[in-house]
Amino acid sequence: MKALLIFSLVMISQCQLHAQNRPVEILKQMNEDWIRSYPTKDSATLERIFAKDFSLISPRGNKMTRRDVIGNLKRQEILSVNIDSVDVRMLDEKIGVVTAYMTFVSKEDNALKTGRVCYQDIYMQRKKRWWAVAAHVSLLSVH
């Protein structure tokens, strides 16, 4: 009987741990999908990820709406991306913050440039679905 009780407690704690990690894995996947959409110019992915009220502060300090970011996707020449590191912190069960570093190769004025950015994205669960609601991008280097 005692062994059954211990087994039950272990199983309950494992289920709770899995439930807590599920949003982290969802947000990591959404982050990866978002970043991978740049080289392929996959606007459908961004439309699936961004909330209607999404806003982003660009490396130049410009506030951009969902429409601005998706429209800008077609004009950018991002050839490759690599997520160097990603950290997800859950503020509560419905709000998560993704902090990541990324390197990229872009083409600008017929020249290849390599850059590195750090960014922070805020995700919110609304009606049982996760959405990116805000982002801030800082350019660390480009050459």
mmCIF file of C-alpha atoms in Angstrom:
data_model
loop_
_atom_site.group_PDB
_atom_site.id
_atom_site.type_symbol
_atom_site.label_atom_id
_atom_site.label_comp_id
_atom_site.label_asym_id
_atom_site.label_seq_id
_atom_site.Cartn_x
_atom_site.Cartn_y
_atom_site.Cartn_z
ATOM 1 C CA MET A 1 0.000 0.000 0.000
ATOM 2 C CA LYS A 2 2.816 2.370 0.916
ATOM 3 C CA ALA A 3 4.552 1.643 -2.429
ATOM 4 C CA LEU A 4 1.311 2.406 -4.302
ATOM 5 C CA LEU A 5 0.996 5.751 -2.510
ATOM 6 C CA ILE A 6 4.602 6.702 -3.334
ATOM 7 C CA PHE A 7 4.130 5.629 -6.962
ATOM 8 C CA SER A 8 0.947 7.724 -7.200
ATOM 9 C CA LEU A 9 2.680 10.799 -5.781
ATOM 10 C CA VAL A 10 5.590 10.410 -8.201
ATOM 11 C CA MET A 11 3.195 10.090 -11.156
ATOM 12 C CA ILE A 12 1.230 13.183 -10.091
ATOM 13 C CA SER A 13 4.410 15.235 -9.757
ATOM 14 C CA GLN A 14 5.598 14.042 -13.195
ATOM 15 C CA CYS A 15 2.275 15.055 -14.763
ATOM 16 C CA GLN A 16 2.510 18.498 -13.161
ATOM 17 C CA LEU A 17 6.097 18.899 -14.377
ATOM 18 C CA HIS A 18 5.075 17.905 -17.921
ATOM 19 C CA ALA A 19 2.140 20.348 -17.828
ATOM 20 C CA GLN A 20 4.486 23.163 -16.754
ATOM 21 C CA ASN A 21 6.997 22.372 -19.536
ATOM 22 C CA ARG A 22 4.369 22.183 -22.292
ATOM 23 C CA PRO A 23 4.011 25.985 -22.743
ATOM 24 C CA VAL A 24 7.806 26.360 -22.797
ATOM 25 C CA GLU A 25 8.083 23.835 -25.631
ATOM 26 C CA ILE A 26 5.204 25.475 -27.526
ATOM 27 C CA LEU A 27 6.858 28.907 -27.286
ATOM 28 C CA LYS A 28 10.246 27.528 -28.339
ATOM 29 C CA GLN A 29 8.620 25.989 -31.413
ATOM 30 C CA MET A 30 6.739 29.203 -32.231
ATOM 31 C CA ASN A 31 10.005 31.131 -31.918
ATOM 32 C CA GLU A 32 11.744 28.717 -34.266
ATOM 33 C CA ASP A 33 8.891 28.873 -36.784
ATOM 34 C CA TRP A 34 8.943 32.682 -36.666
ATOM 35 C CA ILE A 35 12.693 32.956 -37.241
ATOM 36 C CA ARG A 36 12.722 30.283 -39.957
ATOM 37 C CA SER A 37 10.025 32.228 -41.842
ATOM 38 C CA TYR A 38 12.481 35.018 -42.769
ATOM 39 C CA PRO A 39 14.638 33.215 -45.367
ATOM 40 C CA THR A 40 11.571 31.583 -46.936
ATOM 41 C CA LYS A 41 9.443 34.766 -46.756
ATOM 42 C CA ASP A 42 6.674 32.690 -45.196
ATOM 43 C CA SER A 43 4.082 35.324 -44.309
ATOM 44 C CA ALA A 44 1.437 32.676 -43.504
ATOM 45 C CA THR A 45 3.540 31.517 -40.557
ATOM 46 C CA LEU A 46 3.799 35.059 -39.199
ATOM 47 C CA GLU A 47 0.049 35.559 -39.608
ATOM 48 C CA ARG A 48 -0.473 32.373 -37.579
ATOM 49 C CA ILE A 49 1.914 33.515 -34.809
ATOM 50 C CA PHE A 50 1.204 37.255 -34.466
ATOM 51 C CA ALA A 51 -1.807 38.484 -32.512
ATOM 52 C CA LYS A 52 -3.976 41.091 -34.253
ATOM 53 C CA ASP A 53 -2.619 43.725 -31.828
ATOM 54 C CA PHE A 54 1.033 42.612 -32.177
ATOM 55 C CA SER A 55 3.695 45.329 -32.062
ATOM 56 C CA LEU A 56 7.459 45.221 -32.507
ATOM 57 C CA ILE A 57 10.198 47.725 -31.755
ATOM 58 C CA SER A 58 12.774 47.431 -34.536
ATOM 59 C CA PRO A 59 16.555 47.734 -34.104
ATOM 60 C CA ARG A 60 16.197 51.348 -35.313
ATOM 61 C CA GLY A 61 13.612 52.091 -32.641
ATOM 62 C CA ASN A 62 10.593 52.135 -34.954
ATOM 63 C CA LYS A 63 7.296 50.791 -33.663
ATOM 64 C CA MET A 64 5.875 48.325 -36.167
ATOM 65 C CA THR A 65 2.449 46.706 -36.293
ATOM 66 C CA ARG A 66 1.625 43.154 -37.323
ATOM 67 C CA ARG A 67 0.850 44.430 -40.801
ATOM 68 C CA ASP A 68 4.147 46.361 -41.000
ATOM 69 C CA VAL A 69 6.274 43.357 -40.009
ATOM 70 C CA ILE A 70 4.516 40.968 -42.381
ATOM 71 C CA GLY A 71 4.693 43.512 -45.223
ATOM 72 C CA ASN A 72 8.385 44.101 -44.574
ATOM 73 C CA LEU A 73 9.093 40.361 -44.849
ATOM 74 C CA LYS A 74 8.889 40.417 -48.654
ATOM 75 C CA ARG A 75 11.341 43.342 -48.914
ATOM 76 C CA GLN A 76 14.078 41.782 -46.786
ATOM 77 C CA GLU A 77 16.781 39.569 -48.265
ATOM 78 C CA ILE A 78 17.555 37.258 -45.350
ATOM 79 C CA LEU A 79 19.461 34.291 -46.754
ATOM 80 C CA SER A 80 19.983 32.261 -43.585
ATOM 81 C CA VAL A 81 19.292 32.388 -39.868
ATOM 82 C CA ASN A 82 20.642 30.571 -36.843
ATOM 83 C CA ILE A 83 19.172 30.741 -33.360
ATOM 84 C CA ASP A 84 22.259 30.811 -31.153
ATOM 85 C CA SER A 85 20.449 30.557 -27.824
ATOM 86 C CA VAL A 86 16.902 30.753 -26.555
ATOM 87 C CA ASP A 87 15.458 31.050 -23.078
ATOM 88 C CA VAL A 88 11.769 30.897 -22.183
ATOM 89 C CA ARG A 89 10.513 32.274 -18.889
ATOM 90 C CA MET A 90 6.906 31.796 -17.892
ATOM 91 C CA LEU A 91 5.546 34.784 -15.951
ATOM 92 C CA ASP A 92 2.368 32.849 -15.250
ATOM 93 C CA GLU A 93 0.441 30.083 -16.987
ATOM 94 C CA LYS A 94 -0.722 32.438 -19.771
ATOM 95 C CA ILE A 95 2.265 34.763 -20.333
ATOM 96 C CA GLY A 96 5.718 33.762 -21.529
ATOM 97 C CA VAL A 97 8.840 35.721 -22.442
ATOM 98 C CA VAL A 98 11.278 34.430 -25.066
ATOM 99 C CA THR A 99 14.784 35.908 -24.966
ATOM 100 C CA ALA A 100 17.092 34.800 -27.755
ATOM 101 C CA TYR A 101 20.228 35.553 -29.751
ATOM 102 C CA MET A 102 20.340 34.970 -33.482
ATOM 103 C CA THR A 103 22.875 35.318 -36.288
ATOM 104 C CA PHE A 104 21.837 35.899 -39.867
ATOM 105 C CA VAL A 105 23.203 36.401 -43.357
ATOM 106 C CA SER A 106 21.485 38.997 -45.515
ATOM 107 C CA LYS A 107 21.960 40.528 -48.909
ATOM 108 C CA GLU A 108 21.962 44.317 -49.092
ATOM 109 C CA ASP A 109 23.045 46.365 -52.113
ATOM 110 C CA ASN A 110 24.389 43.173 -53.749
ATOM 111 C CA ALA A 111 26.690 42.555 -50.770
ATOM 112 C CA LEU A 112 26.447 39.745 -48.229
ATOM 113 C CA LYS A 113 26.309 40.856 -44.610
ATOM 114 C CA THR A 114 26.463 38.829 -41.434
ATOM 115 C CA GLY A 115 24.704 40.161 -38.380
ATOM 116 C CA ARG A 116 23.740 39.274 -34.859
ATOM 117 C CA VAL A 117 20.668 40.361 -32.930
ATOM 118 C CA CYS A 118 19.131 39.724 -29.569
ATOM 119 C CA TYR A 119 15.402 39.886 -29.165
ATOM 120 C CA GLN A 120 12.689 39.492 -26.621
ATOM 121 C CA ASP A 121 9.189 38.340 -27.517
ATOM 122 C CA ILE A 122 6.124 38.342 -25.302
ATOM 123 C CA TYR A 123 3.586 35.572 -25.841
ATOM 124 C CA MET A 124 0.122 35.424 -24.346
ATOM 125 C CA GLN A 125 -2.393 32.632 -24.271
ATOM 126 C CA ARG A 126 -5.817 33.850 -25.379
ATOM 127 C CA LYS A 127 -8.778 31.483 -25.680
ATOM 128 C CA LYS A 128 -6.486 28.440 -25.263
ATOM 129 C CA ARG A 129 -4.144 29.547 -28.073
ATOM 130 C CA TRP A 130 -0.690 31.137 -27.866
ATOM 131 C CA TRP A 131 0.012 34.424 -29.710
ATOM 132 C CA ALA A 132 3.032 36.704 -30.003
ATOM 133 C CA VAL A 133 1.807 40.067 -28.706
ATOM 134 C CA ALA A 134 5.003 42.138 -28.537
ATOM 135 C CA ALA A 135 8.669 42.042 -29.513
ATOM 136 C CA HIS A 136 11.814 44.127 -29.234
ATOM 137 C CA VAL A 137 14.886 43.560 -31.416
ATOM 138 C CA SER A 138 18.396 44.938 -30.776
ATOM 139 C CA LEU A 139 21.080 44.828 -33.452
ATOM 140 C CA LEU A 140 24.365 43.748 -31.870
ATOM 141 C CA SER A 141 26.588 43.676 -34.944
ATOM 142 C CA VAL A 142 26.570 43.656 -38.735
ATOM 143 C CA HIS A 143 29.511 43.355 -41.117
#
